[in-house]
Short mmCIF file of C-alpha atoms and ligand atoms in Angstrom, two decimals:
data_model
loop_
_atom_site.label_atom_id
_atom_site.label_comp_id
_atom_site.label_asym_id
_atom_site.label_seq_id
_atom_site.Cartn_x
_atom_site.Cartn_y
_atom_site.Cartn_z
CA MET A 23 32.23 -73.30 70.11
CA PHE A 24 31.47 -72.77 73.81
CA THR A 25 32.48 -75.29 76.36
CA LEU A 26 31.52 -76.22 80.04
CA PRO A 27 34.15 -74.90 82.44
CA ASP A 28 35.21 -77.14 85.25
CA LEU A 29 34.06 -76.38 88.74
CA PRO A 30 37.02 -74.82 90.56
CA TYR A 31 36.28 -77.32 93.44
CA PRO A 32 34.70 -80.77 94.03
CA TYR A 33 30.82 -81.05 93.94
CA ASN A 34 30.67 -81.71 97.65
CA ALA A 35 32.94 -78.69 98.51
CA LEU A 36 30.17 -76.55 99.63
CA LEU A 37 28.55 -78.73 102.12
CA PRO A 38 26.63 -78.30 104.48
CA HIS A 39 25.32 -75.11 102.74
CA ILE A 40 24.80 -76.37 99.29
CA ASP A 41 24.56 -80.19 98.75
CA GLU A 42 26.45 -82.35 96.40
CA GLU A 43 23.67 -83.52 94.28
CA THR A 44 22.46 -79.95 93.72
CA MET A 45 25.84 -78.90 92.66
CA ARG A 46 26.30 -81.92 90.37
CA ILE A 47 23.02 -81.55 88.52
CA HIS A 48 23.25 -77.92 88.28
CA HIS A 49 26.70 -78.07 86.59
CA THR A 50 26.48 -81.26 84.41
CA LYS A 51 22.79 -80.80 83.57
CA HIS A 52 21.64 -77.36 83.80
CA HIS A 53 24.76 -75.41 83.03
CA ASN A 54 25.82 -78.07 80.34
CA ALA A 55 22.47 -77.72 78.67
CA TYR A 56 22.84 -73.91 78.31
CA VAL A 57 26.33 -74.52 76.64
CA ASN A 58 24.89 -77.24 74.20
CA ASN A 59 21.82 -75.23 73.33
CA LEU A 60 23.97 -72.04 72.60
CA ASN A 61 26.17 -74.15 70.44
CA ASP A 62 23.12 -75.62 68.63
CA ALA A 63 21.45 -72.30 68.30
CA LEU A 64 24.45 -70.72 66.62
CA LYS A 65 25.38 -73.82 64.40
CA GLY A 66 26.68 -72.38 61.21
CA ASN A 67 27.07 -68.78 62.49
CA ASP A 68 30.83 -68.85 63.08
CA ALA A 69 31.13 -65.24 63.68
CA PHE A 70 29.02 -65.51 66.75
CA LEU A 71 30.29 -69.09 67.82
CA ASN A 72 33.86 -67.60 67.89
CA MET A 73 32.81 -64.37 69.79
CA ASP A 74 33.97 -63.79 73.16
CA LEU A 75 30.92 -64.54 75.61
CA ASN A 76 30.91 -61.07 77.18
CA ASN A 77 30.85 -59.49 73.67
CA LEU A 78 28.10 -61.75 72.56
CA LEU A 79 25.83 -60.57 75.34
CA THR A 80 26.26 -57.10 74.44
CA LYS A 81 25.63 -57.67 70.75
CA LEU A 82 22.28 -59.73 70.94
CA ASP A 83 20.61 -57.16 68.44
CA ASP A 84 22.98 -58.32 65.83
CA VAL A 85 21.96 -62.09 66.24
CA PRO A 86 19.48 -63.25 63.64
CA GLU A 87 16.01 -62.69 64.85
CA ASP A 88 14.93 -66.39 64.48
CA ILE A 89 17.48 -67.60 66.99
CA ARG A 90 17.85 -64.47 69.23
CA VAL A 91 15.67 -65.66 72.12
CA LYS A 92 17.40 -68.89 72.18
CA VAL A 93 20.76 -67.23 72.04
CA ARG A 94 19.96 -64.86 74.66
CA ASN A 95 18.59 -67.32 77.30
CA ASN A 96 21.39 -69.73 76.67
CA ALA A 97 24.33 -67.43 76.38
CA GLY A 98 22.98 -65.64 79.52
CA GLY A 99 22.79 -69.05 81.23
CA HIS A 100 26.34 -69.89 80.39
CA TYR A 101 27.59 -66.55 81.53
CA ASN A 102 25.84 -66.39 84.65
CA HIS A 103 26.68 -69.93 85.79
CA SER A 104 30.28 -69.63 84.77
CA LEU A 105 30.59 -66.61 86.94
CA PHE A 106 28.40 -68.19 89.83
CA TRP A 107 30.75 -71.03 90.32
CA THR A 108 33.81 -68.80 90.88
CA ILE A 109 32.10 -66.41 93.23
CA MET A 110 31.56 -69.39 95.78
CA ALA A 111 34.08 -71.34 97.49
CA PRO A 112 34.57 -73.76 100.44
CA ASN A 113 36.06 -72.35 103.65
CA SER A 114 35.41 -68.87 102.56
CA GLU A 115 36.36 -65.75 104.71
CA MET A 116 34.34 -62.74 105.43
CA LEU A 117 35.01 -59.63 103.27
CA HIS A 118 38.03 -57.89 104.86
CA GLU A 119 38.47 -54.15 105.24
CA GLY A 120 39.59 -52.66 101.91
CA VAL A 121 38.32 -50.86 98.88
CA LEU A 122 35.33 -53.02 98.20
CA LYS A 123 34.05 -52.85 101.85
CA ASN A 124 34.39 -49.15 101.82
CA GLU A 125 32.57 -48.93 98.72
CA ILE A 126 29.82 -51.15 100.13
CA ASN A 127 29.65 -49.08 103.13
CA LYS A 128 29.39 -46.03 101.17
CA SER A 129 26.83 -47.26 98.82
CA PHE A 130 24.61 -49.11 101.41
CA GLY A 131 25.32 -47.52 104.82
CA ASP A 132 26.99 -50.62 106.10
CA PHE A 133 27.82 -54.22 105.47
CA ASN A 134 24.80 -55.58 107.22
CA THR A 135 22.43 -53.26 105.48
CA PHE A 136 23.78 -54.43 102.09
CA VAL A 137 23.35 -58.14 102.97
CA GLU A 138 19.91 -57.51 104.20
CA SER A 139 18.93 -55.63 100.98
CA PHE A 140 20.51 -58.20 98.76
CA SER A 141 18.82 -60.94 100.53
CA THR A 142 15.46 -59.10 100.36
CA THR A 143 15.74 -58.57 96.72
CA ALA A 144 16.68 -62.28 96.14
CA LEU A 145 13.78 -63.41 98.18
CA SER A 146 11.29 -61.17 96.27
CA VAL A 147 12.16 -62.33 92.68
CA PHE A 148 8.98 -63.75 91.16
CA GLY A 149 9.76 -66.91 89.34
CA SER A 150 13.07 -67.81 88.12
CA GLY A 151 16.02 -65.32 88.03
CA TRP A 152 19.07 -63.77 89.53
CA VAL A 153 20.08 -61.08 92.04
CA TRP A 154 23.32 -59.24 91.37
CA LEU A 155 25.82 -56.72 92.90
CA VAL A 156 26.94 -54.86 89.92
CA LYS A 157 29.36 -51.96 88.98
CA ASP A 158 27.63 -49.52 86.87
CA ASN A 159 29.56 -46.50 85.95
CA GLY A 160 31.94 -47.08 88.78
CA LYS A 161 28.94 -47.23 91.26
CA LEU A 162 27.84 -50.24 93.18
CA GLN A 163 24.07 -51.32 92.63
CA ILE A 164 21.87 -54.25 93.60
CA ILE A 165 19.74 -55.50 90.70
CA SER A 166 17.68 -58.45 89.64
CA THR A 167 17.37 -60.00 86.29
CA PRO A 168 14.70 -62.39 85.04
CA ASN A 169 15.24 -65.76 83.47
CA GLN A 170 18.88 -66.04 82.36
CA ASP A 171 19.28 -62.27 81.53
CA SER A 172 22.80 -60.98 82.49
CA PRO A 173 23.70 -57.62 83.79
CA VAL A 174 26.47 -57.71 80.85
CA MET A 175 23.29 -57.26 78.53
CA GLN A 176 22.75 -53.86 80.13
CA HIS A 177 26.41 -53.09 80.08
CA LYS A 178 26.78 -53.54 83.83
CA THR A 179 29.61 -55.53 85.46
CA PRO A 180 28.36 -58.19 87.86
CA ILE A 181 30.74 -58.91 90.73
CA LEU A 182 28.49 -61.10 92.82
CA GLY A 183 25.25 -62.97 92.02
CA ILE A 184 22.92 -65.52 93.58
CA ASP A 185 20.90 -68.01 91.40
CA VAL A 186 17.33 -68.02 92.73
CA TRP A 187 15.82 -70.49 90.01
CA GLU A 188 14.51 -73.44 92.06
CA HIS A 189 17.09 -75.80 90.66
CA ALA A 190 19.61 -74.12 92.60
CA TYR A 191 18.05 -75.07 95.94
CA TYR A 192 15.02 -77.29 95.68
CA LEU A 193 16.70 -80.73 96.59
CA LYS A 194 17.81 -79.35 99.75
CA TYR A 195 15.77 -76.44 100.83
CA LYS A 196 12.54 -77.26 98.87
CA ASN A 197 10.37 -74.26 98.74
CA MET A 198 12.29 -72.44 101.46
CA ARG A 199 14.27 -69.98 99.40
CA ALA A 200 14.90 -67.79 102.36
CA ASP A 201 16.98 -70.46 103.99
CA TYR A 202 19.14 -71.11 101.01
CA ILE A 203 19.85 -67.40 100.67
CA LYS A 204 20.84 -67.26 104.28
CA ALA A 205 23.12 -70.48 103.81
CA TRP A 206 24.54 -69.17 100.56
CA TRP A 207 26.29 -66.28 102.31
CA ASN A 208 28.54 -68.66 103.94
CA VAL A 209 30.07 -69.80 100.75
CA VAL A 210 30.60 -66.40 99.00
CA ASN A 211 34.02 -66.10 97.78
CA TRP A 212 34.87 -62.51 98.77
CA LYS A 213 38.44 -62.73 97.53
CA LYS A 214 37.00 -63.42 93.97
CA VAL A 215 34.31 -60.71 94.45
CA GLU A 216 37.11 -58.05 95.35
CA GLU A 217 39.11 -59.20 92.44
CA LEU A 218 36.14 -58.69 90.04
CA PHE A 219 35.45 -55.31 91.65
MN1 MN B 10 21.17 -72.29 87.67
#
């Protein structure tokens, strides 16, 4: 069985950038629903229920066809949100000089160009989805995924990601996704991103 992980901080910890009600609903309703629906879809399929989530996301072709879409959406949702909570933090500090910063500079020119490019990609996702910084064969890349698809499904390793589903920002930012994206940079947990890198 898959279980909902606790948030690593209180629901109000990311104020003023992300509000308490959004965090509470996002975690206890949205993320919780992905976990419950995943367990429900896999009921009776113990081999998949006991599988490591990373592993499951790379083996979707082995999942019975009649439940594959439900498993894809909800396993992706569970994975993406579990990661999302950990790459945010209160009182987060900017990315320090080091291997990740060097790699970002090498891949995107400089840090500000990276932030701009990631933000533009996040703004241009049509409908619901995610934007990620991934490691793909050792190289950094910005990619977007639709719905709850995860980079792990493409054998890429996400080290940073932003949820641009409206449920992630609508209560505070309404239709202003650009304002949410701008505010979100203030809560990025670069220490965790470095660790994932
Ligand atoms: Mn979400």
